[in-house]
Every structure is written in C-alpha cells, then in structure tokens.
Amino acid sequence: MSGSANMAKLKELLQRSENHSCADCGAPDPKWASANIGVFICVKCSGVHRSLGTHISKVLSVTLDKWSDSEVDSMIEVGGNSQANAIYEAFLPEGYQKPHPDSTQEVREKFIRSKYELQEFLKPSLRIVSHHPSDSGKHGGNASHSDGSKSQVGMIEFIGILNVKVIGGTNLAIRDMSSSDPYVVLTLGQQKAQTSVINGNLNPVWNEELKLCSSALWTSEAVFDHDMVSKDDLMGQAEIDLQTMINAAAAFGDPELLGDIQIGRWLKSEDNALVRDSAVVVSGGKVKQGVALKLQHTESGELELEMEWMPLV
C-alpha cells in the first residue's frame, strides 16, 4: 500500500467523533497517536507516552511521521479511542478524576503510567505490572499448573498458561570447531523450560512444545551450545513482550466464539528483537502469536517460535 493510501486510512479513522479528543486528557484535535496501543493523543500526553518506552507505547505523529502498513492496521484493529478506553479504563474507580487539557505534567504522567504501564484500570484479574525483563525474576513462580484454574505460589497469582512451540533456529553461531550443539532455554519469572539438544547443526529444527504458567508480561529465550567437558556456551538470547497477546485476548473475549481473525500486532522496533512485525490471531478457537527473533549478544542467528495463550479464568 502506498504512503498516501496509508495516511488516508489513518485520517479517516481520526475523523471519527470519538477520536476528536485525546484519549487520556480530552484535549481537542489530537495529532499524535500510540500505534501499538491504538489511541490518538495530544502533544502533551505524547511526551509521557514516549517516556514509557516503545515496548509499551510507540508514538507517531499523524501529520509528520511516515507510517507503515502494519502500524496503520494496528490502529484500525483497535478501532479508536473509545474501544481502547473500554479496555484500559474498564475499572476506573468511581469518582476518579482523569487529567484535563490544562492538567500539570505530574498529574498527566501519574495517570498515563497508571493506565498503560501499571494497567491499574484493567479487569482486576489482568492488573499486572509490566516489569522490565531485568526485573522479571523477582516476580515469577516455580510451579506449573495446567488444570485450568488460577494458582498461586507464595504471593504470586498466575493469570494464564503460555504454550511455546520452539520451531527452529537459522544461521546460529559456531561455538565448537565448525558447528554447535544447540538447545533453547525459555525463562518466565522463576520458571525455566528447555528443549532437547540437537548435535552439530546451525539450522536446527525442534518443533518442541514447552508449557509455563504466566505471572509476568515478559519472557526470555536463550540458545546454548551443549558441551560435554565445560560450561555450556551462550549462542544468543532475546526477550518477548507478552503484553500485546494478553491484552488482545482480554479485549476480544472467548476465542472459541470467534472466527479466525487477527486481533493484535506487536510492532518491530529498535527496542525489540523482532525480525518482522508479529501478529496475534485467533486460529481454531485459540489465541496464537508467531514470533521471529534476531538473537542478541551474538554474531548471528534467528529463532522462530509460536506461542499460544490460555487465560486462567
């Protein structure tokens, strides 16, 4: 699609009456947007959104920036400010005063962080802090449950089950004389799961499924070279933000009642390891997301995964 066609679709969405004011403070005629959240915002709120980081809010100008097809599609999928606020402000406390156009920066920042980063106004069962991956180890559990009920380890409440199919790797790094013996370790909170070792292969195919319970919104993947006589060597690692998939699943409800549709998208950016944009879809009554990752802290290598999310309700 051409750039002009992209902008025409975006401006058509902006012309809807619900999008004539900022999603966060109500200021008229917003000219900025969060492409991955799907809201139109004013210039003052856009500054706060930028401070959240692109893993939470990717800010673009409706009039100045070049938008990709996937970014425009992401906005259209959400449907505008009313649809987004129905999710992110679903449990706004009675009498809570949202910021107004003349609110101080402090008031504005407190609300926006509470709304999107801390997710305090979501459905209670989904109110989870979106911890940065470096903090994720402090907030995980050490047991896995697949019986369809909520479970707790200590004070940690699991919100869903994450099935990860490790499909394969491409052009992985050499750690032995001329090859490697790779395996993948998946970390979610304090939980870990591991694939089998494939000997002497830089383009391994696993097609193995790993299952973990989720109490966090980040997961980390690492590829290691198995060594019989010394410590296994790191062949690269990457992190996945689960927030897009979890929020999309919550917004659309029971996937078994839906047809096969796309319900969300995690956008590639300089701040993540995506090889390309990652779509969240409903397929066969299940919420799934395919992810291709460029491994970090290594000279080469990509990893392909397919995730499936099952909320505990």
XYZ file of C-alpha atoms in Angstrom:
313
model
C 0.000 0.000 0.000
C 1.323 3.488 -0.839
C 2.154 6.046 1.814
C -0.670 8.318 0.656
C -3.200 5.482 0.934
C -1.886 4.721 4.421
C -2.368 8.292 5.568
C -5.837 8.446 4.038
C -6.919 5.420 6.094
C -5.367 6.879 9.231
C -7.004 10.283 8.762
C -10.343 8.603 8.083
C -10.031 6.887 11.463
C -9.057 10.177 13.087
C -12.195 11.836 11.700
C -14.464 9.610 13.768
C -16.089 11.678 16.501
C -14.626 9.535 19.299
C -11.132 10.439 18.096
C -11.648 14.205 18.077
C -10.198 14.451 21.582
C -7.149 12.991 23.337
C -7.752 9.519 24.788
C -6.025 10.476 28.038
C -6.810 14.116 28.834
C -9.599 15.064 26.421
C -7.670 17.843 24.667
C -9.280 18.662 21.302
C -7.866 17.818 17.873
C -5.123 15.283 18.756
C -2.386 14.982 16.146
C -0.341 12.193 17.732
C -1.008 8.504 18.243
C 0.268 5.421 20.026
C 0.456 2.925 17.166
C 0.629 -0.217 19.294
C -1.985 0.831 21.887
C -4.285 2.257 19.219
C -5.157 5.684 20.664
C -4.982 9.251 19.382
C -3.364 11.622 21.877
C -2.372 15.280 22.242
C 1.183 16.604 22.118
C 1.429 16.917 25.924
C 0.336 13.321 26.536
C 2.551 12.101 23.688
C 5.595 13.190 25.681
C 4.566 10.994 28.602
C 3.865 8.082 26.268
C 7.377 8.390 24.827
C 8.844 8.151 28.314
C 7.165 4.744 28.768
C 9.341 3.228 26.044
C 8.267 1.797 22.689
C 7.661 -1.642 24.225
C 4.623 -0.028 25.888
C 3.742 2.873 23.594
C 5.128 3.638 20.133
C 4.361 7.325 19.478
C 3.959 8.676 15.944
C 2.736 11.970 14.509
C -0.370 11.733 12.343
C 0.889 14.557 10.147
C 4.702 14.410 10.293
C 5.767 10.766 10.532
C 5.780 8.031 7.903
C 3.532 5.155 8.935
C 3.962 1.542 7.855
C 1.033 -0.614 6.732
C 1.262 -2.645 9.938
C 1.166 0.464 12.142
C -1.957 1.770 10.399
C -3.534 -1.696 10.541
C -2.797 -1.849 14.266
C -4.702 1.406 14.841
C -7.651 0.217 12.761
C -7.787 -3.137 14.555
C -8.271 -1.361 17.890
C -10.972 0.854 16.425
C -10.199 4.168 18.088
C -10.149 5.871 21.465
C -13.497 4.582 22.711
C -12.596 0.953 22.084
C -9.159 1.332 23.665
C -10.502 3.168 26.714
C -13.158 0.493 27.177
C -10.223 -1.842 27.871
C -7.673 0.369 29.619
C -10.254 2.277 31.718
C -12.713 -0.567 32.280
C -12.237 -0.412 36.061
C -11.557 3.278 36.560
C -12.609 3.950 40.185
C -15.888 5.786 40.661
C -15.243 9.498 41.001
C -11.684 9.223 39.646
C -10.647 12.478 38.002
C -8.865 11.932 34.712
C -6.440 14.627 33.590
C -7.876 17.555 31.629
C -6.150 19.568 28.894
C -4.672 22.026 31.419
C -3.522 19.453 33.968
C 0.032 19.608 35.263
C 2.674 17.337 33.804
C 2.843 15.477 37.127
C -0.899 14.692 37.109
C -0.771 13.712 33.448
C 2.216 11.387 33.928
C 0.753 9.685 37.007
C -2.476 8.849 35.160
C -0.849 7.641 31.945
C 1.612 5.416 33.774
C -1.198 4.002 35.904
C -3.324 3.376 32.818
C -0.822 1.775 30.443
C 2.351 0.800 32.316
C 0.848 -0.370 35.612
C -2.511 -1.258 33.998
C -4.371 -0.368 37.179
C -7.718 0.167 35.443
C -7.894 -3.112 33.549
C -10.102 -6.021 34.565
C -8.856 -6.961 38.086
C -7.558 -10.379 37.036
C -5.326 -8.699 34.458
C -3.835 -5.999 36.673
C -0.176 -6.878 36.379
C 2.801 -4.563 36.388
C 4.629 -4.780 33.067
C 8.027 -5.369 34.642
C 11.128 -4.877 32.542
C 12.780 -8.197 31.741
C 15.644 -7.471 34.131
C 13.111 -7.480 36.970
C 11.112 -10.483 35.841
C 12.982 -12.935 38.024
C 11.617 -11.185 41.100
C 8.029 -11.809 40.181
C 7.751 -15.384 38.977
C 6.623 -18.706 40.377
C 8.224 -22.119 40.405
C 5.322 -24.431 39.676
C 3.399 -25.181 36.506
C -0.322 -25.928 36.519
C -2.426 -26.921 33.523
C -5.737 -27.780 35.195
C -7.474 -24.567 34.050
C -7.724 -22.922 37.476
C -5.888 -19.998 38.968
C -2.939 -20.984 41.090
C -0.539 -19.260 43.447
C 2.997 -19.841 44.635
C 3.571 -17.676 47.699
C 2.014 -14.325 46.813
C 2.249 -14.768 43.019
C -1.016 -15.221 41.126
C -0.770 -16.900 37.747
C -3.006 -15.332 35.103
C -2.601 -17.808 32.277
C -0.763 -20.672 30.666
C 1.776 -19.974 27.952
C 2.477 -22.736 25.450
C 5.554 -22.069 23.354
C 6.375 -24.181 20.323
C 10.078 -23.786 19.576
C 10.102 -24.292 15.815
C 13.727 -23.828 14.866
C 16.845 -21.712 14.500
C 18.597 -20.260 11.471
C 22.261 -19.415 10.922
C 23.166 -19.935 14.569
C 26.630 -19.049 15.839
C 29.511 -21.528 15.812
C 30.742 -22.453 19.282
C 32.680 -25.677 18.569
C 35.270 -26.287 15.861
C 32.907 -25.900 12.919
C 29.391 -26.217 14.310
C 27.358 -26.188 17.557
C 25.063 -28.436 19.585
C 22.220 -26.012 20.291
C 19.304 -26.116 22.720
C 16.841 -23.415 23.809
C 16.045 -22.333 27.382
C 12.792 -20.442 27.959
C 12.559 -18.329 31.133
C 9.349 -16.839 32.538
C 9.725 -15.359 36.007
C 11.489 -18.044 38.032
C 10.324 -20.837 35.753
C 12.515 -22.421 33.109
C 11.862 -24.954 30.351
C 14.330 -26.438 27.891
C 14.314 -28.139 24.515
C 16.401 -31.155 23.605
C 19.960 -30.779 22.295
C 20.468 -31.101 18.531
C 24.028 -32.090 17.772
C 26.133 -30.485 15.067
C 23.501 -28.239 13.496
C 23.464 -24.466 12.919
C 19.933 -24.598 11.431
C 18.171 -26.882 13.931
C 14.504 -27.838 13.793
C 12.967 -28.670 17.169
C 9.181 -28.378 16.813
C 9.014 -28.948 20.568
C 6.320 -27.527 22.855
C 7.135 -26.015 26.247
C 4.493 -25.005 28.807
C 4.764 -22.409 31.578
C 2.350 -20.536 33.850
C 2.487 -16.765 33.481
C 2.590 -14.189 36.250
C 4.665 -11.704 34.215
C 4.464 -9.942 30.869
C 7.993 -10.729 29.671
C 9.679 -13.960 28.694
C 13.307 -14.550 27.776
C 14.739 -17.043 25.303
C 18.387 -18.124 25.217
C 20.212 -20.535 22.922
C 23.160 -22.503 24.314
C 25.786 -24.830 22.876
C 25.932 -28.080 24.832
C 29.458 -29.014 25.923
C 30.381 -32.346 27.492
C 33.533 -31.168 29.271
C 32.980 -27.481 30.109
C 30.263 -24.941 30.795
C 27.700 -24.600 28.004
C 28.321 -21.579 25.772
C 25.727 -18.860 25.153
C 24.751 -18.623 21.469
C 22.458 -15.630 21.840
C 19.299 -14.515 23.602
C 16.161 -12.448 23.057
C 13.157 -11.173 25.003
C 9.446 -11.244 24.177
C 6.839 -8.799 25.451
C 3.665 -10.826 26.104
C 1.539 -7.751 26.770
C 0.182 -7.432 23.208
C -1.099 -11.013 23.179
C -2.532 -10.942 26.713
C -4.313 -7.605 26.226
C -5.712 -8.625 22.840
C -7.039 -11.875 24.294
C -8.705 -9.988 27.155
C -10.257 -7.428 24.821
C -11.832 -9.931 22.409
C -13.096 -12.427 24.974
C -13.634 -16.156 24.492
C -11.667 -17.147 21.353
C -13.850 -20.216 20.862
C -16.705 -17.854 19.957
C -14.655 -16.061 17.306
C -13.748 -16.959 13.765
C -10.180 -16.980 12.504
C -9.163 -13.308 12.752
C -6.224 -11.099 13.647
C -6.752 -9.355 16.997
C -3.438 -7.597 17.660
C 0.077 -6.884 16.489
C 3.472 -6.444 18.169
C 5.427 -3.975 16.055
C 9.093 -4.350 15.172
C 11.240 -1.517 16.555
C 14.808 -0.683 17.509
C 13.940 -1.577 21.105
C 12.996 -5.197 20.480
C 14.464 -8.282 18.808
C 11.722 -8.844 16.231
C 12.782 -9.780 12.711
C 9.355 -8.587 11.485
C 6.022 -7.479 12.955
C 4.305 -10.216 14.953
C 0.532 -10.722 14.567
C -1.747 -12.016 17.321
C -4.502 -14.163 15.818
C -7.384 -16.373 16.760
C -6.998 -19.677 14.924
C -9.149 -22.713 15.581
C -10.557 -21.114 18.726
C -7.122 -20.431 20.220
C -5.095 -17.225 20.687
C -1.740 -17.586 18.947
C 1.250 -15.433 18.042
C 4.110 -16.336 15.728
C 7.429 -14.667 16.568
C 10.710 -14.497 14.651
C 13.576 -13.174 16.794
C 17.053 -11.952 15.943
C 19.304 -13.280 18.675
C 21.156 -10.628 20.671
C 24.688 -10.611 22.131
C 25.965 -12.921 19.403
C 27.373 -12.695 15.903
C 24.438 -14.320 14.092
C 21.263 -16.335 14.454
C 17.464 -16.185 14.410
C 14.889 -18.153 16.394
C 11.311 -18.920 15.353
C 8.567 -19.585 17.905
C 4.799 -19.975 18.015
C 3.059 -19.022 21.238
C -0.412 -19.909 22.468
C -2.086 -18.066 25.357
C -4.723 -19.638 27.619
C -6.009 -17.303 30.365
C -6.935 -18.791 33.728
C -10.492 -17.685 34.404
